Amino acid sequence: MSQHSSHPEIVKRLKRAKGHLESVIKMIEDEQPCLEVAQQMYAVESAISKAKKTLIHDHLDHCLEHALEDKKSSVKAVKEFKEITKYL
């Protein structure tokens, strides 16, 4: 798969989420208040969710759009579209 223009931003978001997750683990080990831990876990979930949506939308915009231009690829593209939507 070739790299899309959104991939560097996705990587940046995931690295940020990784840092947040490491902080959450440290907070739990340090017995920080549950409310603060939950807030940070929510931030991790949100960052990963946004990265996933960006990846899927980019795939729909580029990969499937190009596949639909070629009639032979259309059936494969529709099947792939159905498959990727389960991750939304």
PDB file of N, CA and C in Angstrom:
ATOM      1  N   MET A   1       0.855  -1.177   0.000  1.00  0.00           N
ATOM      2  CA  MET A   1       0.000   0.000   0.000  1.00  0.00           C
ATOM      3  C   MET A   1       0.895   1.231   0.000  1.00  0.00           C
ATOM      4  N   SER A   2       0.597   2.158  -0.869  1.00  0.00           N
ATOM      5  CA  SER A   2       1.371   3.384  -0.908  1.00  0.00           C
ATOM      6  C   SER A   2       0.913   4.310   0.217  1.00  0.00           C
ATOM      7  N   GLN A   3       1.838   5.157   0.616  1.00  0.00           N
ATOM      8  CA  GLN A   3       1.505   6.070   1.702  1.00  0.00           C
ATOM      9  C   GLN A   3       0.620   7.199   1.182  1.00  0.00           C
ATOM     10  N   HIS A   4      -0.399   7.501   1.934  1.00  0.00           N
ATOM     11  CA  HIS A   4      -1.316   8.585   1.596  1.00  0.00           C
ATOM     12  C   HIS A   4      -0.890   9.836   2.357  1.00  0.00           C
ATOM     13  N   SER A   5      -1.366  10.964   1.913  1.00  0.00           N
ATOM     14  CA  SER A   5      -0.986  12.227   2.549  1.00  0.00           C
ATOM     15  C   SER A   5      -1.404  12.288   4.020  1.00  0.00           C
ATOM     16  N   SER A   6      -2.428  11.536   4.399  1.00  0.00           N
ATOM     17  CA  SER A   6      -2.891  11.556   5.790  1.00  0.00           C
ATOM     18  C   SER A   6      -2.052  10.682   6.719  1.00  0.00           C
ATOM     19  N   HIS A   7      -1.247   9.788   6.176  1.00  0.00           N
ATOM     20  CA  HIS A   7      -0.516   8.837   7.019  1.00  0.00           C
ATOM     21  C   HIS A   7       0.438   9.490   8.025  1.00  0.00           C
ATOM     22  N   PRO A   8       1.215  10.514   7.646  1.00  0.00           N
ATOM     23  CA  PRO A   8       2.080  11.142   8.659  1.00  0.00           C
ATOM     24  C   PRO A   8       1.283  11.721   9.830  1.00  0.00           C
ATOM     25  N   GLU A   9       0.134  12.319   9.549  1.00  0.00           N
ATOM     26  CA  GLU A   9      -0.711  12.861  10.624  1.00  0.00           C
ATOM     27  C   GLU A   9      -1.262  11.734  11.500  1.00  0.00           C
ATOM     28  N   ILE A  10      -1.634  10.631  10.886  1.00  0.00           N
ATOM     29  CA  ILE A  10      -2.134   9.480  11.640  1.00  0.00           C
ATOM     30  C   ILE A  10      -1.048   8.945  12.560  1.00  0.00           C
ATOM     31  N   VAL A  11       0.155   8.818  12.044  1.00  0.00           N
ATOM     32  CA  VAL A  11       1.282   8.338  12.858  1.00  0.00           C
ATOM     33  C   VAL A  11       1.523   9.279  14.032  1.00  0.00           C
ATOM     34  N   LYS A  12       1.462  10.583  13.765  1.00  0.00           N
ATOM     35  CA  LYS A  12       1.659  11.566  14.838  1.00  0.00           C
ATOM     36  C   LYS A  12       0.592  11.405  15.925  1.00  0.00           C
ATOM     37  N   ARG A  13      -0.656  11.232  15.509  1.00  0.00           N
ATOM     38  CA  ARG A  13      -1.742  11.041  16.485  1.00  0.00           C
ATOM     39  C   ARG A  13      -1.548   9.770  17.302  1.00  0.00           C
ATOM     40  N   LEU A  14      -1.140   8.698  16.637  1.00  0.00           N
ATOM     41  CA  LEU A  14      -0.951   7.429  17.342  1.00  0.00           C
ATOM     42  C   LEU A  14       0.225   7.506  18.314  1.00  0.00           C
ATOM     43  N   LYS A  15       1.274   8.196  17.940  1.00  0.00           N
ATOM     44  CA  LYS A  15       2.407   8.362  18.858  1.00  0.00           C
ATOM     45  C   LYS A  15       2.000   9.189  20.072  1.00  0.00           C
ATOM     46  N   ARG A  16       1.159  10.203  19.827  1.00  0.00           N
ATOM     47  CA  ARG A  16       0.645  11.013  20.932  1.00  0.00           C
ATOM     48  C   ARG A  16      -0.214  10.143  21.852  1.00  0.00           C
ATOM     49  N   ALA A  17      -1.052   9.300  21.267  1.00  0.00           N
ATOM     50  CA  ALA A  17      -1.896   8.401  22.051  1.00  0.00           C
ATOM     51  C   ALA A  17      -1.038   7.418  22.845  1.00  0.00           C
ATOM     52  N   LYS A  18       0.032   6.946  22.229  1.00  0.00           N
ATOM     53  CA  LYS A  18       0.956   6.033  22.923  1.00  0.00           C
ATOM     54  C   LYS A  18       1.540   6.709  24.162  1.00  0.00           C
ATOM     55  N   GLY A  19       1.938   7.964  24.020  1.00  0.00           N
ATOM     56  CA  GLY A  19       2.458   8.718  25.161  1.00  0.00           C
ATOM     57  C   GLY A  19       1.417   8.886  26.244  1.00  0.00           C
ATOM     58  N   HIS A  20       0.179   9.182  25.834  1.00  0.00           N
ATOM     59  CA  HIS A  20      -0.909   9.301  26.811  1.00  0.00           C
ATOM     60  C   HIS A  20      -1.149   7.976  27.514  1.00  0.00           C
ATOM     61  N   LEU A  21      -1.118   6.888  26.763  1.00  0.00           N
ATOM     62  CA  LEU A  21      -1.351   5.568  27.352  1.00  0.00           C
ATOM     63  C   LEU A  21      -0.264   5.225  28.366  1.00  0.00           C
ATOM     64  N   GLU A  22       0.974   5.541  28.031  1.00  0.00           N
ATOM     65  CA  GLU A  22       2.062   5.310  28.982  1.00  0.00           C
ATOM     66  C   GLU A  22       1.845   6.126  30.254  1.00  0.00           C
ATOM     67  N   SER A  23       1.335   7.343  30.094  1.00  0.00           N
ATOM     68  CA  SER A  23       1.033   8.182  31.261  1.00  0.00           C
ATOM     69  C   SER A  23      -0.088   7.576  32.101  1.00  0.00           C
ATOM     70  N   VAL A  24      -1.088   7.015  31.439  1.00  0.00           N
ATOM     71  CA  VAL A  24      -2.208   6.384  32.153  1.00  0.00           C
ATOM     72  C   VAL A  24      -1.692   5.200  32.978  1.00  0.00           C
ATOM     73  N   ILE A  25      -0.848   4.401  32.382  1.00  0.00           N
ATOM     74  CA  ILE A  25      -0.288   3.251  33.108  1.00  0.00           C
ATOM     75  C   ILE A  25       0.472   3.729  34.336  1.00  0.00           C
ATOM     76  N   LYS A  26       1.273   4.768  34.174  1.00  0.00           N
ATOM     77  CA  LYS A  26       2.035   5.329  35.306  1.00  0.00           C
ATOM     78  C   LYS A  26       1.082   5.877  36.360  1.00  0.00           C
ATOM     79  N   MET A  27       0.014   6.537  35.923  1.00  0.00           N
ATOM     80  CA  MET A  27      -0.953   7.072  36.878  1.00  0.00           C
ATOM     81  C   MET A  27      -1.571   5.958  37.719  1.00  0.00           C
ATOM     82  N   ILE A  28      -1.899   4.842  37.076  1.00  0.00           N
ATOM     83  CA  ILE A  28      -2.492   3.713  37.800  1.00  0.00           C
ATOM     84  C   ILE A  28      -1.471   3.134  38.773  1.00  0.00           C
ATOM     85  N   GLU A  29      -0.249   2.959  38.301  1.00  0.00           N
ATOM     86  CA  GLU A  29       0.807   2.427  39.175  1.00  0.00           C
ATOM     87  C   GLU A  29       1.058   3.350  40.362  1.00  0.00           C
ATOM     88  N   ASP A  30       0.920   4.658  40.155  1.00  0.00           N
ATOM     89  CA  ASP A  30       1.128   5.645  41.219  1.00  0.00           C
ATOM     90  C   ASP A  30      -0.138   5.884  42.039  1.00  0.00           C
ATOM     91  N   GLU A  31      -1.187   5.115  41.762  1.00  0.00           N
ATOM     92  CA  GLU A  31      -2.452   5.183  42.488  1.00  0.00           C
ATOM     93  C   GLU A  31      -3.075   6.583  42.447  1.00  0.00           C
ATOM     94  N   GLN A  32      -3.075   7.181  41.261  1.00  0.00           N
ATOM     95  CA  GLN A  32      -3.711   8.480  41.068  1.00  0.00           C
ATOM     96  C   GLN A  32      -5.235   8.308  41.147  1.00  0.00           C
ATOM     97  N   PRO A  33      -5.959   9.381  41.390  1.00  0.00           N
ATOM     98  CA  PRO A  33      -7.417   9.299  41.498  1.00  0.00           C
ATOM     99  C   PRO A  33      -8.051   8.731  40.213  1.00  0.00           C
ATOM    100  N   CYS A  34      -9.042   7.887  40.413  1.00  0.00           N
ATOM    101  CA  CYS A  34      -9.709   7.216  39.292  1.00  0.00           C
ATOM    102  C   CYS A  34     -10.298   8.193  38.283  1.00  0.00           C
ATOM    103  N   LEU A  35     -10.831   9.305  38.749  1.00  0.00           N
ATOM    104  CA  LEU A  35     -11.407  10.290  37.842  1.00  0.00           C
ATOM    105  C   LEU A  35     -10.350  10.809  36.875  1.00  0.00           C
ATOM    106  N   GLU A  36      -9.175  11.120  37.376  1.00  0.00           N
ATOM    107  CA  GLU A  36      -8.098  11.615  36.525  1.00  0.00           C
ATOM    108  C   GLU A  36      -7.632  10.537  35.546  1.00  0.00           C
ATOM    109  N   VAL A  37      -7.561   9.306  36.018  1.00  0.00           N
ATOM    110  CA  VAL A  37      -7.167   8.189  35.157  1.00  0.00           C
ATOM    111  C   VAL A  37      -8.205   8.006  34.049  1.00  0.00           C
ATOM    112  N   ALA A  38      -9.473   8.040  34.427  1.00  0.00           N
ATOM    113  CA  ALA A  38     -10.549   7.864  33.443  1.00  0.00           C
ATOM    114  C   ALA A  38     -10.518   8.971  32.396  1.00  0.00           C
ATOM    115  N   GLN A  39     -10.254  10.199  32.824  1.00  0.00           N
ATOM    116  CA  GLN A  39     -10.173  11.316  31.875  1.00  0.00           C
ATOM    117  C   GLN A  39      -9.051  11.093  30.867  1.00  0.00           C
ATOM    118  N   GLN A  40      -7.918  10.626  31.347  1.00  0.00           N
ATOM    119  CA  GLN A  40      -6.788  10.377  30.455  1.00  0.00           C
ATOM    120  C   GLN A  40      -7.062   9.184  29.528  1.00  0.00           C
ATOM    121  N   MET A  41      -7.740   8.177  30.031  1.00  0.00           N
ATOM    122  CA  MET A  41      -8.095   7.024  29.196  1.00  0.00           C
ATOM    123  C   MET A  41      -9.051   7.458  28.088  1.00  0.00           C
ATOM    124  N   TYR A  42      -9.953   8.360  28.415  1.00  0.00           N
ATOM    125  CA  TYR A  42     -10.871   8.892  27.416  1.00  0.00           C
ATOM    126  C   TYR A  42     -10.094   9.622  26.321  1.00  0.00           C
ATOM    127  N   ALA A  43      -9.084  10.368  26.711  1.00  0.00           N
ATOM    128  CA  ALA A  43      -8.255  11.097  25.736  1.00  0.00           C
ATOM    129  C   ALA A  43      -7.534  10.111  24.814  1.00  0.00           C
ATOM    130  N   VAL A  44      -7.055   9.002  25.359  1.00  0.00           N
ATOM    131  CA  VAL A  44      -6.388   7.976  24.549  1.00  0.00           C
ATOM    132  C   VAL A  44      -7.384   7.378  23.555  1.00  0.00           C
ATOM    133  N   GLU A  45      -8.557   7.015  24.044  1.00  0.00           N
ATOM    134  CA  GLU A  45      -9.592   6.449  23.169  1.00  0.00           C
ATOM    135  C   GLU A  45      -9.950   7.415  22.045  1.00  0.00           C
ATOM    136  N   SER A  46     -10.107   8.663  22.397  1.00  0.00           N
ATOM    137  CA  SER A  46     -10.488   9.681  21.421  1.00  0.00           C
ATOM    138  C   SER A  46      -9.411   9.836  20.344  1.00  0.00           C
ATOM    139  N   ALA A  47      -8.156   9.871  20.754  1.00  0.00           N
ATOM    140  CA  ALA A  47      -7.059  10.025  19.798  1.00  0.00           C
ATOM    141  C   ALA A  47      -6.989   8.844  18.837  1.00  0.00           C
ATOM    142  N   ILE A  48      -7.162   7.643  19.356  1.00  0.00           N
ATOM    143  CA  ILE A  48      -7.119   6.446  18.515  1.00  0.00           C
ATOM    144  C   ILE A  48      -8.325   6.417  17.580  1.00  0.00           C
ATOM    145  N   SER A  49      -9.481   6.767  18.101  1.00  0.00           N
ATOM    146  CA  SER A  49     -10.690   6.798  17.279  1.00  0.00           C
ATOM    147  C   SER A  49     -10.559   7.782  16.123  1.00  0.00           C
ATOM    148  N   LYS A  50     -10.016   8.962  16.398  1.00  0.00           N
ATOM    149  CA  LYS A  50      -9.834   9.965  15.346  1.00  0.00           C
ATOM    150  C   LYS A  50      -8.833   9.484  14.302  1.00  0.00           C
ATOM    151  N   ALA A  51      -7.776   8.834  14.753  1.00  0.00           N
ATOM    152  CA  ALA A  51      -6.780   8.306  13.810  1.00  0.00           C
ATOM    153  C   ALA A  51      -7.405   7.229  12.927  1.00  0.00           C
ATOM    154  N   LYS A  52      -8.219   6.377  13.523  1.00  0.00           N
ATOM    155  CA  LYS A  52      -8.879   5.310  12.770  1.00  0.00           C
ATOM    156  C   LYS A  52      -9.840   5.892  11.734  1.00  0.00           C
ATOM    157  N   LYS A  53     -10.635   6.861  12.132  1.00  0.00           N
ATOM    158  CA  LYS A  53     -11.583   7.481  11.204  1.00  0.00           C
ATOM    159  C   LYS A  53     -10.859   8.159  10.054  1.00  0.00           C
ATOM    160  N   THR A  54      -9.762   8.838  10.360  1.00  0.00           N
ATOM    161  CA  THR A  54      -8.987   9.497   9.311  1.00  0.00           C
ATOM    162  C   THR A  54      -8.452   8.471   8.324  1.00  0.00           C
ATOM    163  N   LEU A  55      -7.927   7.374   8.833  1.00  0.00           N
ATOM    164  CA  LEU A  55      -7.401   6.309   7.983  1.00  0.00           C
ATOM    165  C   LEU A  55      -8.492   5.736   7.084  1.00  0.00           C
ATOM    166  N   ILE A  56      -9.644   5.437   7.651  1.00  0.00           N
ATOM    167  CA  ILE A  56     -10.739   4.838   6.877  1.00  0.00           C
ATOM    168  C   ILE A  56     -11.278   5.825   5.846  1.00  0.00           C
ATOM    169  N   HIS A  57     -11.467   7.076   6.252  1.00  0.00           N
ATOM    170  CA  HIS A  57     -11.966   8.070   5.302  1.00  0.00           C
ATOM    171  C   HIS A  57     -10.970   8.284   4.170  1.00  0.00           C
ATOM    172  N   ASP A  58      -9.698   8.299   4.502  1.00  0.00           N
ATOM    173  CA  ASP A  58      -8.675   8.442   3.467  1.00  0.00           C
ATOM    174  C   ASP A  58      -8.723   7.257   2.509  1.00  0.00           C
ATOM    175  N   HIS A  59      -8.910   6.079   3.055  1.00  0.00           N
ATOM    176  CA  HIS A  59      -9.013   4.883   2.217  1.00  0.00           C
ATOM    177  C   HIS A  59     -10.219   4.992   1.283  1.00  0.00           C
ATOM    178  N   LEU A  60     -11.336   5.404   1.820  1.00  0.00           N
ATOM    179  CA  LEU A  60     -12.538   5.545   0.995  1.00  0.00           C
ATOM    180  C   LEU A  60     -12.347   6.598  -0.091  1.00  0.00           C
ATOM    181  N   ASP A  61     -11.710   7.706   0.271  1.00  0.00           N
ATOM    182  CA  ASP A  61     -11.506   8.788  -0.688  1.00  0.00           C
ATOM    183  C   ASP A  61     -10.543   8.421  -1.807  1.00  0.00           C
ATOM    184  N   HIS A  62      -9.538   7.625  -1.502  1.00  0.00           N
ATOM    185  CA  HIS A  62      -8.504   7.369  -2.493  1.00  0.00           C
ATOM    186  C   HIS A  62      -8.564   5.966  -3.081  1.00  0.00           C
ATOM    187  N   CYS A  63      -8.412   4.979  -2.246  1.00  0.00           N
ATOM    188  CA  CYS A  63      -8.303   3.607  -2.746  1.00  0.00           C
ATOM    189  C   CYS A  63      -9.580   3.133  -3.433  1.00  0.00           C
ATOM    190  N   LEU A  64     -10.690   3.297  -2.768  1.00  0.00           N
ATOM    191  CA  LEU A  64     -11.933   2.805  -3.354  1.00  0.00           C
ATOM    192  C   LEU A  64     -12.375   3.660  -4.528  1.00  0.00           C
ATOM    193  N   GLU A  65     -12.145   4.946  -4.437  1.00  0.00           N
ATOM    194  CA  GLU A  65     -12.527   5.830  -5.545  1.00  0.00           C
ATOM    195  C   GLU A  65     -11.780   5.448  -6.823  1.00  0.00           C
ATOM    196  N   HIS A  66     -10.496   5.174  -6.695  1.00  0.00           N
ATOM    197  CA  HIS A  66      -9.702   4.768  -7.856  1.00  0.00           C
ATOM    198  C   HIS A  66     -10.132   3.395  -8.361  1.00  0.00           C
ATOM    199  N   ALA A  67     -10.462   2.503  -7.456  1.00  0.00           N
ATOM    200  CA  ALA A  67     -10.882   1.161  -7.858  1.00  0.00           C
ATOM    201  C   ALA A  67     -12.203   1.202  -8.616  1.00  0.00           C
ATOM    202  N   LEU A  68     -13.075   2.111  -8.236  1.00  0.00           N
ATOM    203  CA  LEU A  68     -14.370   2.207  -8.918  1.00  0.00           C
ATOM    204  C   LEU A  68     -14.246   2.742 -10.340  1.00  0.00           C
ATOM    205  N   GLU A  69     -13.161   3.420 -10.632  1.00  0.00           N
ATOM    206  CA  GLU A  69     -12.942   3.915 -11.988  1.00  0.00           C
ATOM    207  C   GLU A  69     -12.677   2.770 -12.966  1.00  0.00           C
ATOM    208  N   ASP A  70     -12.151   1.680 -12.442  1.00  0.00           N
ATOM    209  CA  ASP A  70     -11.865   0.498 -13.258  1.00  0.00           C
ATOM    210  C   ASP A  70     -12.973  -0.519 -13.014  1.00  0.00           C
ATOM    211  N   LYS A  71     -13.730  -0.818 -14.047  1.00  0.00           N
ATOM    212  CA  LYS A  71     -14.899  -1.691 -13.907  1.00  0.00           C
ATOM    213  C   LYS A  71     -14.532  -3.048 -13.296  1.00  0.00           C
ATOM    214  N   LYS A  72     -13.382  -3.586 -13.668  1.00  0.00           N
ATOM    215  CA  LYS A  72     -12.963  -4.891 -13.147  1.00  0.00           C
ATOM    216  C   LYS A  72     -12.717  -4.834 -11.644  1.00  0.00           C
ATOM    217  N   SER A  73     -12.284  -3.700 -11.177  1.00  0.00           N
ATOM    218  CA  SER A  73     -11.992  -3.543  -9.752  1.00  0.00           C
ATOM    219  C   SER A  73     -13.225  -3.201  -8.930  1.00  0.00           C
ATOM    220  N   SER A  74     -14.322  -2.873  -9.572  1.00  0.00           N
ATOM    221  CA  SER A  74     -15.518  -2.415  -8.858  1.00  0.00           C
ATOM    222  C   SER A  74     -16.052  -3.438  -7.876  1.00  0.00           C
ATOM    223  N   VAL A  75     -16.126  -4.686  -8.280  1.00  0.00           N
ATOM    224  CA  VAL A  75     -16.660  -5.730  -7.393  1.00  0.00           C
ATOM    225  C   VAL A  75     -15.770  -5.864  -6.169  1.00  0.00           C
ATOM    226  N   LYS A  76     -14.465  -5.871  -6.398  1.00  0.00           N
ATOM    227  CA  LYS A  76     -13.519  -5.954  -5.287  1.00  0.00           C
ATOM    228  C   LYS A  76     -13.650  -4.733  -4.381  1.00  0.00           C
ATOM    229  N   ALA A  77     -13.812  -3.556  -4.975  1.00  0.00           N
ATOM    230  CA  ALA A  77     -13.926  -2.316  -4.213  1.00  0.00           C
ATOM    231  C   ALA A  77     -15.162  -2.322  -3.324  1.00  0.00           C
ATOM    232  N   VAL A  78     -16.271  -2.782  -3.845  1.00  0.00           N
ATOM    233  CA  VAL A  78     -17.507  -2.840  -3.055  1.00  0.00           C
ATOM    234  C   VAL A  78     -17.341  -3.824  -1.901  1.00  0.00           C
ATOM    235  N   LYS A  79     -16.737  -4.963  -2.170  1.00  0.00           N
ATOM    236  CA  LYS A  79     -16.502  -5.961  -1.117  1.00  0.00           C
ATOM    237  C   LYS A  79     -15.590  -5.374  -0.030  1.00  0.00           C
ATOM    238  N   GLU A  80     -14.554  -4.674  -0.455  1.00  0.00           N
ATOM    239  CA  GLU A  80     -13.634  -4.056   0.497  1.00  0.00           C
ATOM    240  C   GLU A  80     -14.335  -2.961   1.294  1.00  0.00           C
ATOM    241  N   PHE A  81     -15.195  -2.193   0.640  1.00  0.00           N
ATOM    242  CA  PHE A  81     -15.957  -1.159   1.337  1.00  0.00           C
ATOM    243  C   PHE A  81     -16.806  -1.773   2.440  1.00  0.00           C
ATOM    244  N   LYS A  82     -17.499  -2.850   2.123  1.00  0.00           N
ATOM    245  CA  LYS A  82     -18.332  -3.526   3.127  1.00  0.00           C
ATOM    246  C   LYS A  82     -17.479  -4.022   4.281  1.00  0.00           C
ATOM    247  N   GLU A  83     -16.304  -4.524   3.971  1.00  0.00           N
ATOM    248  CA  GLU A  83     -15.419  -5.060   5.002  1.00  0.00           C
ATOM    249  C   GLU A  83     -14.891  -3.945   5.927  1.00  0.00           C
ATOM    250  N   ILE A  84     -14.474  -2.824   5.347  1.00  0.00           N
ATOM    251  CA  ILE A  84     -13.863  -1.768   6.149  1.00  0.00           C
ATOM    252  C   ILE A  84     -14.896  -1.041   7.017  1.00  0.00           C
ATOM    253  N   THR A  85     -16.144  -1.014   6.598  1.00  0.00           N
ATOM    254  CA  THR A  85     -17.155  -0.304   7.379  1.00  0.00           C
ATOM    255  C   THR A  85     -17.388  -0.920   8.758  1.00  0.00           C
ATOM    256  N   LYS A  86     -17.045  -2.169   8.935  1.00  0.00           N
ATOM    257  CA  LYS A  86     -17.235  -2.773  10.267  1.00  0.00           C
ATOM    258  C   LYS A  86     -16.301  -2.161  11.315  1.00  0.00           C
ATOM    259  N   TYR A  87     -15.287  -1.435  10.847  1.00  0.00           N
ATOM    260  CA  TYR A  87     -14.347  -0.808  11.774  1.00  0.00           C
ATOM    261  C   TYR A  87     -14.718   0.635  12.121  1.00  0.00           C
ATOM    262  N   LEU A  88     -15.783   1.135  11.541  1.00  0.00           N
ATOM    263  CA  LEU A  88     -16.224   2.501  11.853  1.00  0.00           C
ATOM    264  C   LEU A  88     -16.853   2.569  13.226  1.00  0.00           C
TER     265      LEU A  88
END
